Coordinates of C-alpha atoms in Angstrom, one line a residue:
M1 CA 9.2 -3.6 -39.2
K2 CA 8.2 -7.3 -39.5
V3 CA 7.8 -9.0 -36.1
V4 CA 6.9 -12.6 -35.3
I5 CA 5.7 -13.2 -31.7
V6 CA 5.6 -16.8 -30.5
G7 CA 2.9 -17.4 -27.9
A8 CA -0.5 -15.7 -27.4
G9 CA -0.6 -15.6 -23.6
I10 CA -0.6 -12.3 -21.6
A11 CA 3.1 -11.6 -22.5
G12 CA 2.5 -12.2 -26.2
L13 CA -0.7 -10.2 -26.4
C14 CA 0.8 -7.2 -24.6
T15 CA 3.9 -7.3 -26.7
A16 CA 1.8 -7.5 -29.9
A17 CA -0.3 -4.6 -28.9
G18 CA 2.7 -2.4 -28.0
L19 CA 4.7 -3.2 -31.2
S20 CA 1.7 -2.9 -33.5
E21 CA 1.0 0.5 -32.0
L22 CA 4.5 1.5 -33.2
G23 CA 3.5 0.6 -36.8
A24 CA 5.1 -2.9 -36.8
E25 CA 3.6 -5.7 -38.9
V26 CA 3.0 -8.3 -36.3
T27 CA 2.3 -12.0 -36.7
L28 CA 1.3 -13.7 -33.5
L29 CA 1.7 -17.5 -33.4
E30 CA -0.3 -19.7 -31.0
R31 CA 0.2 -23.5 -31.0
S32 CA -3.3 -24.1 -29.5
A33 CA -6.3 -24.3 -31.7
E34 CA -7.7 -21.1 -30.3
V35 CA -6.5 -18.1 -28.3
R36 CA -7.9 -18.2 -24.9
G37 CA -6.9 -17.5 -21.3
G38 CA -6.7 -20.3 -18.8
G39 CA -6.2 -20.4 -15.1
S40 CA -8.3 -18.7 -12.4
G41 CA -7.4 -15.4 -10.9
L42 CA -4.6 -12.9 -11.3
S43 CA -3.2 -10.1 -9.1
L44 CA -2.2 -6.9 -10.9
F45 CA -0.2 -4.4 -8.9
G46 CA 0.7 -0.8 -9.5
N47 CA 3.7 -1.7 -11.7
G48 CA 1.6 -3.9 -13.9
L49 CA -1.1 -1.3 -14.3
R50 CA 1.5 1.3 -15.3
A51 CA 2.9 -1.1 -17.9
L52 CA -0.6 -1.5 -19.3
E53 CA -1.0 2.3 -19.3
S54 CA 2.2 2.7 -21.3
L55 CA 0.9 0.1 -23.8
G56 CA -2.4 1.8 -24.2
L57 CA -4.1 -1.2 -22.5
R58 CA -5.1 0.2 -19.1
A59 CA -8.8 0.0 -20.1
A60 CA -8.5 -3.8 -20.1
V61 CA -8.6 -3.7 -16.3
P62 CA -11.7 -1.9 -14.9
D63 CA -11.2 0.2 -11.8
A64 CA -12.7 -1.2 -8.7
V65 CA -13.2 0.7 -5.5
G66 CA -13.7 -0.6 -2.0
V67 CA -13.4 -4.3 -2.9
S68 CA -10.5 -5.2 -0.5
P69 CA -11.3 -6.2 3.1
T70 CA -10.1 -3.9 5.9
V71 CA -7.3 -6.3 6.9
N72 CA -4.8 -7.8 4.5
G73 CA -1.7 -9.7 5.6
T74 CA -0.5 -13.0 6.9
R75 CA -2.2 -15.4 9.4
R76 CA -1.7 -18.6 11.3
A77 CA -4.0 -21.6 10.7
D78 CA -6.1 -20.6 13.7
G79 CA -6.7 -17.2 12.2
R80 CA -4.3 -15.2 14.4
W81 CA -2.7 -12.3 12.4
L82 CA 1.1 -12.4 12.1
T83 CA 1.5 -9.3 9.8
R84 CA -0.9 -6.7 8.5
F85 CA -0.3 -4.5 5.4
D86 CA -0.9 -0.8 5.3
P87 CA -3.8 -0.4 2.8
S88 CA -1.9 2.3 1.0
A89 CA 0.8 -0.3 0.1
I90 CA -1.7 -2.2 -2.0
E91 CA -4.2 0.5 -2.9
Q92 CA -3.5 -0.1 -6.6
L93 CA -4.0 -3.9 -6.4
R94 CA -6.6 -5.3 -8.7
V95 CA -7.6 -8.9 -8.7
V96 CA -9.1 -10.1 -11.9
R97 CA -10.1 -13.3 -13.6
R98 CA -7.3 -14.4 -15.9
G99 CA -9.6 -15.4 -18.7
D100 CA -11.4 -12.0 -18.6
L101 CA -8.1 -10.1 -18.8
H102 CA -6.9 -12.3 -21.6
E103 CA -10.1 -11.7 -23.6
A104 CA -9.9 -8.0 -23.0
L105 CA -6.3 -7.8 -24.2
L106 CA -7.1 -9.9 -27.3
G107 CA -10.0 -7.5 -28.1
R108 CA -7.7 -4.5 -28.1
L109 CA -5.2 -5.8 -30.7
G110 CA -5.2 -3.6 -33.7
S111 CA -5.6 -4.5 -37.4
G112 CA -1.8 -4.7 -37.7
V113 CA -1.7 -8.0 -35.8
E114 CA -2.3 -11.3 -37.7
I115 CA -3.1 -14.2 -35.4
R116 CA -2.3 -17.8 -36.5
T117 CA -3.6 -20.5 -34.3
G118 CA -2.7 -24.2 -34.3
T119 CA 0.8 -23.1 -35.3
A120 CA 3.7 -24.7 -33.5
V121 CA 7.3 -23.6 -33.9
R122 CA 10.1 -26.0 -34.7
E123 CA 13.1 -23.8 -34.9
V124 CA 14.0 -20.1 -34.6
R125 CA 16.9 -18.4 -36.3
D126 CA 17.8 -14.7 -36.9
G127 CA 15.2 -13.5 -39.4
S128 CA 13.4 -16.8 -39.7
V129 CA 10.9 -19.0 -37.9
R130 CA 10.4 -22.6 -39.0
L131 CA 7.1 -24.2 -38.2
E132 CA 6.2 -27.8 -37.4
D133 CA 4.3 -28.1 -40.7
G134 CA 7.5 -27.6 -42.6
T135 CA 6.8 -24.0 -43.7
S136 CA 8.6 -21.0 -42.5
I137 CA 8.2 -17.3 -41.9
D138 CA 11.2 -15.5 -43.4
S139 CA 12.6 -11.9 -43.5
C140 CA 11.7 -11.2 -39.9
D141 CA 13.2 -8.1 -38.4
L142 CA 12.4 -9.3 -34.9
V143 CA 11.4 -12.7 -33.3
V144 CA 9.9 -12.5 -29.8
G145 CA 9.7 -15.6 -27.6
A146 CA 6.6 -15.2 -25.4
D147 CA 5.9 -19.0 -25.2
G148 CA 6.1 -19.6 -21.5
L149 CA 8.0 -21.8 -19.1
R150 CA 8.8 -24.5 -21.7
S151 CA 9.7 -22.1 -24.5
R152 CA 10.7 -23.4 -27.9
V153 CA 12.3 -20.0 -28.6
R154 CA 14.5 -19.9 -25.5
P155 CA 17.2 -22.3 -26.8
A156 CA 17.7 -20.0 -29.8
V157 CA 18.5 -17.1 -27.4
A158 CA 20.4 -18.6 -24.4
D159 CA 21.6 -21.8 -22.9
D160 CA 18.3 -23.3 -21.7
P161 CA 18.6 -24.4 -18.1
G162 CA 15.3 -26.2 -18.1
V163 CA 12.8 -26.0 -15.3
A164 CA 13.0 -26.9 -11.6
Y165 CA 10.3 -28.3 -9.4
R166 CA 10.3 -26.4 -6.1
G167 CA 8.7 -29.1 -4.0
Y168 CA 5.1 -28.1 -3.7
V169 CA 1.9 -28.0 -5.8
A170 CA -0.9 -25.4 -5.8
W171 CA -4.6 -25.7 -6.3
R172 CA -6.4 -22.6 -7.7
A173 CA -9.9 -21.5 -8.3
V174 CA -12.5 -18.7 -8.2
T175 CA -15.6 -19.3 -6.1
A176 CA -18.9 -19.8 -8.0
R177 CA -20.7 -17.3 -5.7
P178 CA -19.8 -14.4 -3.5
V179 CA -18.3 -15.0 0.0
H180 CA -18.1 -12.5 2.8
L181 CA -14.5 -11.9 3.9
D182 CA -13.2 -10.6 7.2
G183 CA -9.7 -10.3 5.7
A184 CA -7.5 -11.3 2.8
G185 CA -3.9 -12.4 2.2
E186 CA -2.1 -15.7 3.1
T187 CA -2.4 -18.2 5.9
M188 CA 0.6 -20.3 6.7
G189 CA 0.7 -23.7 8.3
R190 CA 3.1 -26.7 8.3
G191 CA 4.0 -27.3 4.7
Q192 CA 0.7 -25.7 3.7
R193 CA -0.6 -22.3 2.7
F194 CA -4.0 -20.9 1.8
G195 CA -4.4 -17.6 -0.1
I196 CA -7.5 -15.4 -0.3
A197 CA -8.1 -12.5 -2.8
P198 CA -11.4 -10.9 -3.4
L199 CA -12.8 -10.0 -6.8
P200 CA -14.8 -6.9 -7.4
D201 CA -18.1 -8.9 -7.7
G202 CA -17.6 -10.5 -4.3
H203 CA -16.4 -13.8 -5.6
V204 CA -13.0 -15.0 -4.2
Y205 CA -9.9 -16.1 -6.0
W206 CA -8.1 -18.6 -3.8
F207 CA -5.0 -20.9 -3.9
A208 CA -3.8 -23.7 -1.6
S209 CA -0.2 -24.8 -1.8
V210 CA 1.0 -28.1 -0.3
T211 CA 4.5 -29.6 0.0
Y212 CA 4.4 -32.6 -2.3
G213 CA 6.8 -35.3 -3.6
R214 CA 7.5 -35.1 -7.3
S215 CA 6.0 -38.5 -7.9
G216 CA 2.8 -37.7 -6.0
E217 CA -0.6 -37.4 -7.6
P218 CA -2.6 -34.5 -6.1
G219 CA -6.3 -34.9 -5.9
G220 CA -9.1 -32.4 -6.4
I221 CA -11.0 -30.2 -4.1
D222 CA -11.8 -33.0 -1.7
E223 CA -8.1 -33.3 -0.9
V224 CA -7.9 -29.5 -0.3
R225 CA -10.9 -29.8 2.1
Q226 CA -9.2 -32.6 4.0
R227 CA -5.9 -30.9 4.3
F228 CA -7.3 -27.5 5.4
S229 CA -10.1 -28.8 7.6
G230 CA -10.0 -27.0 10.9
W231 CA -8.3 -23.9 9.5
H232 CA -9.9 -20.5 10.2
A233 CA -13.0 -19.1 8.7
P234 CA -13.9 -18.5 5.9
I235 CA -11.7 -21.1 4.3
G236 CA -14.3 -23.8 4.6
E237 CA -17.0 -21.6 3.2
I238 CA -14.7 -20.6 0.3
L239 CA -14.2 -24.2 -0.6
D240 CA -17.9 -25.0 -0.3
A241 CA -18.6 -22.1 -2.6
T242 CA -16.3 -23.5 -5.3
D243 CA -17.4 -25.7 -8.2
P244 CA -15.1 -28.7 -8.2
A245 CA -14.8 -28.5 -12.0
D246 CA -13.2 -25.1 -11.7
V247 CA -10.3 -26.3 -9.5
G248 CA -7.0 -26.7 -11.2
V249 CA -3.7 -28.0 -9.7
L250 CA -0.2 -27.5 -11.0
P251 CA 3.3 -28.2 -9.7
I252 CA 5.2 -25.0 -8.8
E253 CA 8.2 -24.7 -11.2
E254 CA 10.6 -22.0 -12.3
L255 CA 13.7 -21.7 -14.4
A256 CA 16.4 -23.9 -13.0
R257 CA 18.7 -20.9 -13.1
P258 CA 18.6 -17.3 -14.5
L259 CA 19.4 -16.8 -18.1
S260 CA 22.6 -15.1 -19.1
T261 CA 20.8 -13.0 -21.7
F262 CA 17.3 -12.3 -22.9
V263 CA 18.6 -11.3 -26.4
R264 CA 20.6 -12.8 -29.2
G265 CA 20.7 -11.0 -32.5
R266 CA 17.2 -10.1 -33.4
R267 CA 15.7 -12.7 -31.0
V268 CA 14.3 -11.6 -27.7
L269 CA 12.4 -13.3 -24.8
V270 CA 9.6 -11.9 -22.7
G271 CA 7.5 -13.2 -19.8
D272 CA 7.9 -16.7 -18.5
A273 CA 10.1 -17.6 -21.5
A274 CA 12.7 -15.2 -20.1
H275 CA 12.2 -15.4 -16.3
A276 CA 9.6 -17.9 -15.2
M277 CA 9.3 -17.5 -11.4
T278 CA 7.3 -18.9 -8.6
P279 CA 4.0 -17.2 -7.8
N280 CA 4.8 -16.1 -4.3
L281 CA 4.9 -12.4 -5.0
G282 CA 2.1 -12.4 -7.5
Q283 CA 4.5 -10.8 -10.0
G284 CA 4.7 -13.2 -12.9
A285 CA 2.1 -11.5 -15.2
N286 CA 3.1 -8.0 -13.9
Q287 CA 6.7 -8.7 -15.0
A288 CA 5.6 -9.9 -18.4
M289 CA 3.6 -6.6 -18.8
E290 CA 6.7 -4.7 -17.8
D291 CA 8.7 -6.6 -20.4
A292 CA 6.3 -5.7 -23.2
A293 CA 6.1 -2.1 -22.1
T294 CA 9.9 -1.8 -21.9
L295 CA 10.5 -3.4 -25.3
A296 CA 7.9 -1.2 -27.0
A297 CA 9.1 2.0 -25.3
L298 CA 12.7 1.4 -26.2
L299 CA 11.9 0.4 -29.8
G300 CA 9.8 3.5 -30.1
Q301 CA 12.5 5.9 -29.0
G302 CA 13.5 8.3 -31.8
G303 CA 17.1 7.9 -32.9
A304 CA 17.7 4.5 -31.2
G305 CA 18.4 1.6 -33.5
V306 CA 16.8 -1.8 -33.0
D307 CA 20.0 -3.5 -31.8
E308 CA 20.7 -0.8 -29.3
A309 CA 17.1 -1.0 -28.0
L310 CA 17.5 -4.7 -27.5
R311 CA 20.7 -4.4 -25.6
T312 CA 19.1 -1.9 -23.3
Y313 CA 16.1 -4.1 -22.8
D314 CA 18.3 -7.0 -21.9
R315 CA 20.2 -4.9 -19.3
L316 CA 17.1 -3.5 -17.7
R317 CA 14.9 -6.5 -17.6
R318 CA 17.5 -9.2 -16.5
R319 CA 18.5 -7.2 -13.5
R320 CA 15.0 -6.5 -12.2
T321 CA 13.4 -9.8 -12.9
R322 CA 16.3 -11.8 -11.5
R323 CA 15.9 -9.9 -8.2
I324 CA 12.2 -10.4 -8.0
A325 CA 12.4 -14.1 -9.0
R326 CA 15.0 -14.7 -6.3
Q327 CA 12.7 -13.1 -3.6
A328 CA 9.7 -15.0 -4.8
S329 CA 11.6 -18.3 -4.6
A330 CA 12.9 -17.6 -1.1
I331 CA 9.4 -16.7 0.2
G332 CA 8.0 -20.0 -1.2
Q333 CA 10.8 -22.0 0.5
V334 CA 10.1 -20.4 3.9
G335 CA 6.3 -20.6 3.4
Q336 CA 6.5 -24.3 2.8
W337 CA 8.5 -25.1 6.0
R338 CA 7.1 -28.2 7.6
S339 CA 8.9 -28.9 10.9
G340 CA 7.4 -27.5 14.1
P341 CA 10.5 -25.6 15.2
A342 CA 10.9 -24.1 11.8
V343 CA 7.3 -23.0 11.7
R344 CA 7.5 -21.4 15.2
L345 CA 10.7 -19.6 14.1
R346 CA 8.9 -18.3 11.0
E347 CA 6.0 -17.0 13.1
L348 CA 8.3 -15.3 15.6
A349 CA 10.2 -13.6 12.7
L350 CA 7.0 -12.4 11.1
R351 CA 5.6 -11.0 14.3
A352 CA 8.9 -9.3 15.1
A353 CA 9.2 -7.7 11.7
P354 CA 7.7 -4.2 11.6
D355 CA 4.7 -4.0 9.4
A356 CA 6.3 -0.9 7.9
A357 CA 9.3 -2.9 6.7
L358 CA 7.0 -5.3 4.8
D359 CA 5.0 -2.4 3.4
R360 CA 8.3 -0.9 2.1
R361 CA 9.1 -4.2 0.3
L362 CA 5.7 -4.2 -1.4
R363 CA 6.2 -0.6 -2.5
R364 CA 9.7 -1.2 -3.8
I365 CA 8.5 -4.0 -6.0
Q366 CA 5.8 -1.8 -7.4
D367 CA 8.1 1.2 -7.8
W368 CA 8.7 0.9 -11.5
Q369 CA 8.2 3.2 -14.5
P370 CA 8.5 2.4 -18.2
P371 CA 11.3 4.0 -20.2
V372 CA 10.4 7.3 -21.7
R373 CA 9.6 7.1 -25.4

């Protein structure tokens, strides 16, 4: 089986590993000059870890014991806890550096994967990928679009709805030195949120989201310090422990509407190309891993043809990812409320909600198993 995968991010690497393990001849195309991970930190939940296990990639994420603070949940800007999660609901959570995970996945690709860097795609058809340099890769049995939010493959699979800005930006970074934490999770204010997640070495992955006009120009860490001055400890210490050069800021975007299909002929979408979602549940990468594991498992089932496997993939993945993307988007909208009355209503609702109900939602999201091969 000859497979071309467009995009060498986490979705592309996981898919390449899974399909090459089945004996496929995989060509992995990356438009950048080198294959490398960007960004800062990444949260992997139980469902993502099971996907990696199914793909034979679980060793890419080292086990870490006792790295999470005793308290994990949601706070107000003054530090008062609004919700607290049962530790058992997130006991499988692993926070990693995105670049480290990307490098580990890359290192686990087998000899059956050819990687071509500096290779941009112009057009995709069934059985053929035309490149920007005028050449093409023909006689493909399967073309996988793993090329992210602004996918070049997506228009060849479904009507492309484009992307939608959700009204806020997010700064992200990992501290340059360890920081002692009394708790982790997310703090909510008026149109602003700050998230804290510990890494196994004591460093901290953090994000700060702020409601922002589309034409605005967010600054660097000095703007973050100004906006979150006066918020509870250890936010100030976390920012002081961060190298300004390590701070990135991006608008929060998602697909303008869900796709009607992830499959057309022998073309299939995985990861953000299929279901780019806001980061409010920390599920973007986890869902990409589920995509890769599902696709590999279905194609590896004895007796099932490729077309049947793709139809089943489409049915399973669209239903689950649409639900999670909708939840993530709604959480972001509520989290970015700015008016005083709305913020007070949000706090009342969070305090009134039983922690057990929030724990159940976390467990439901992680309650996923790959198809049996």
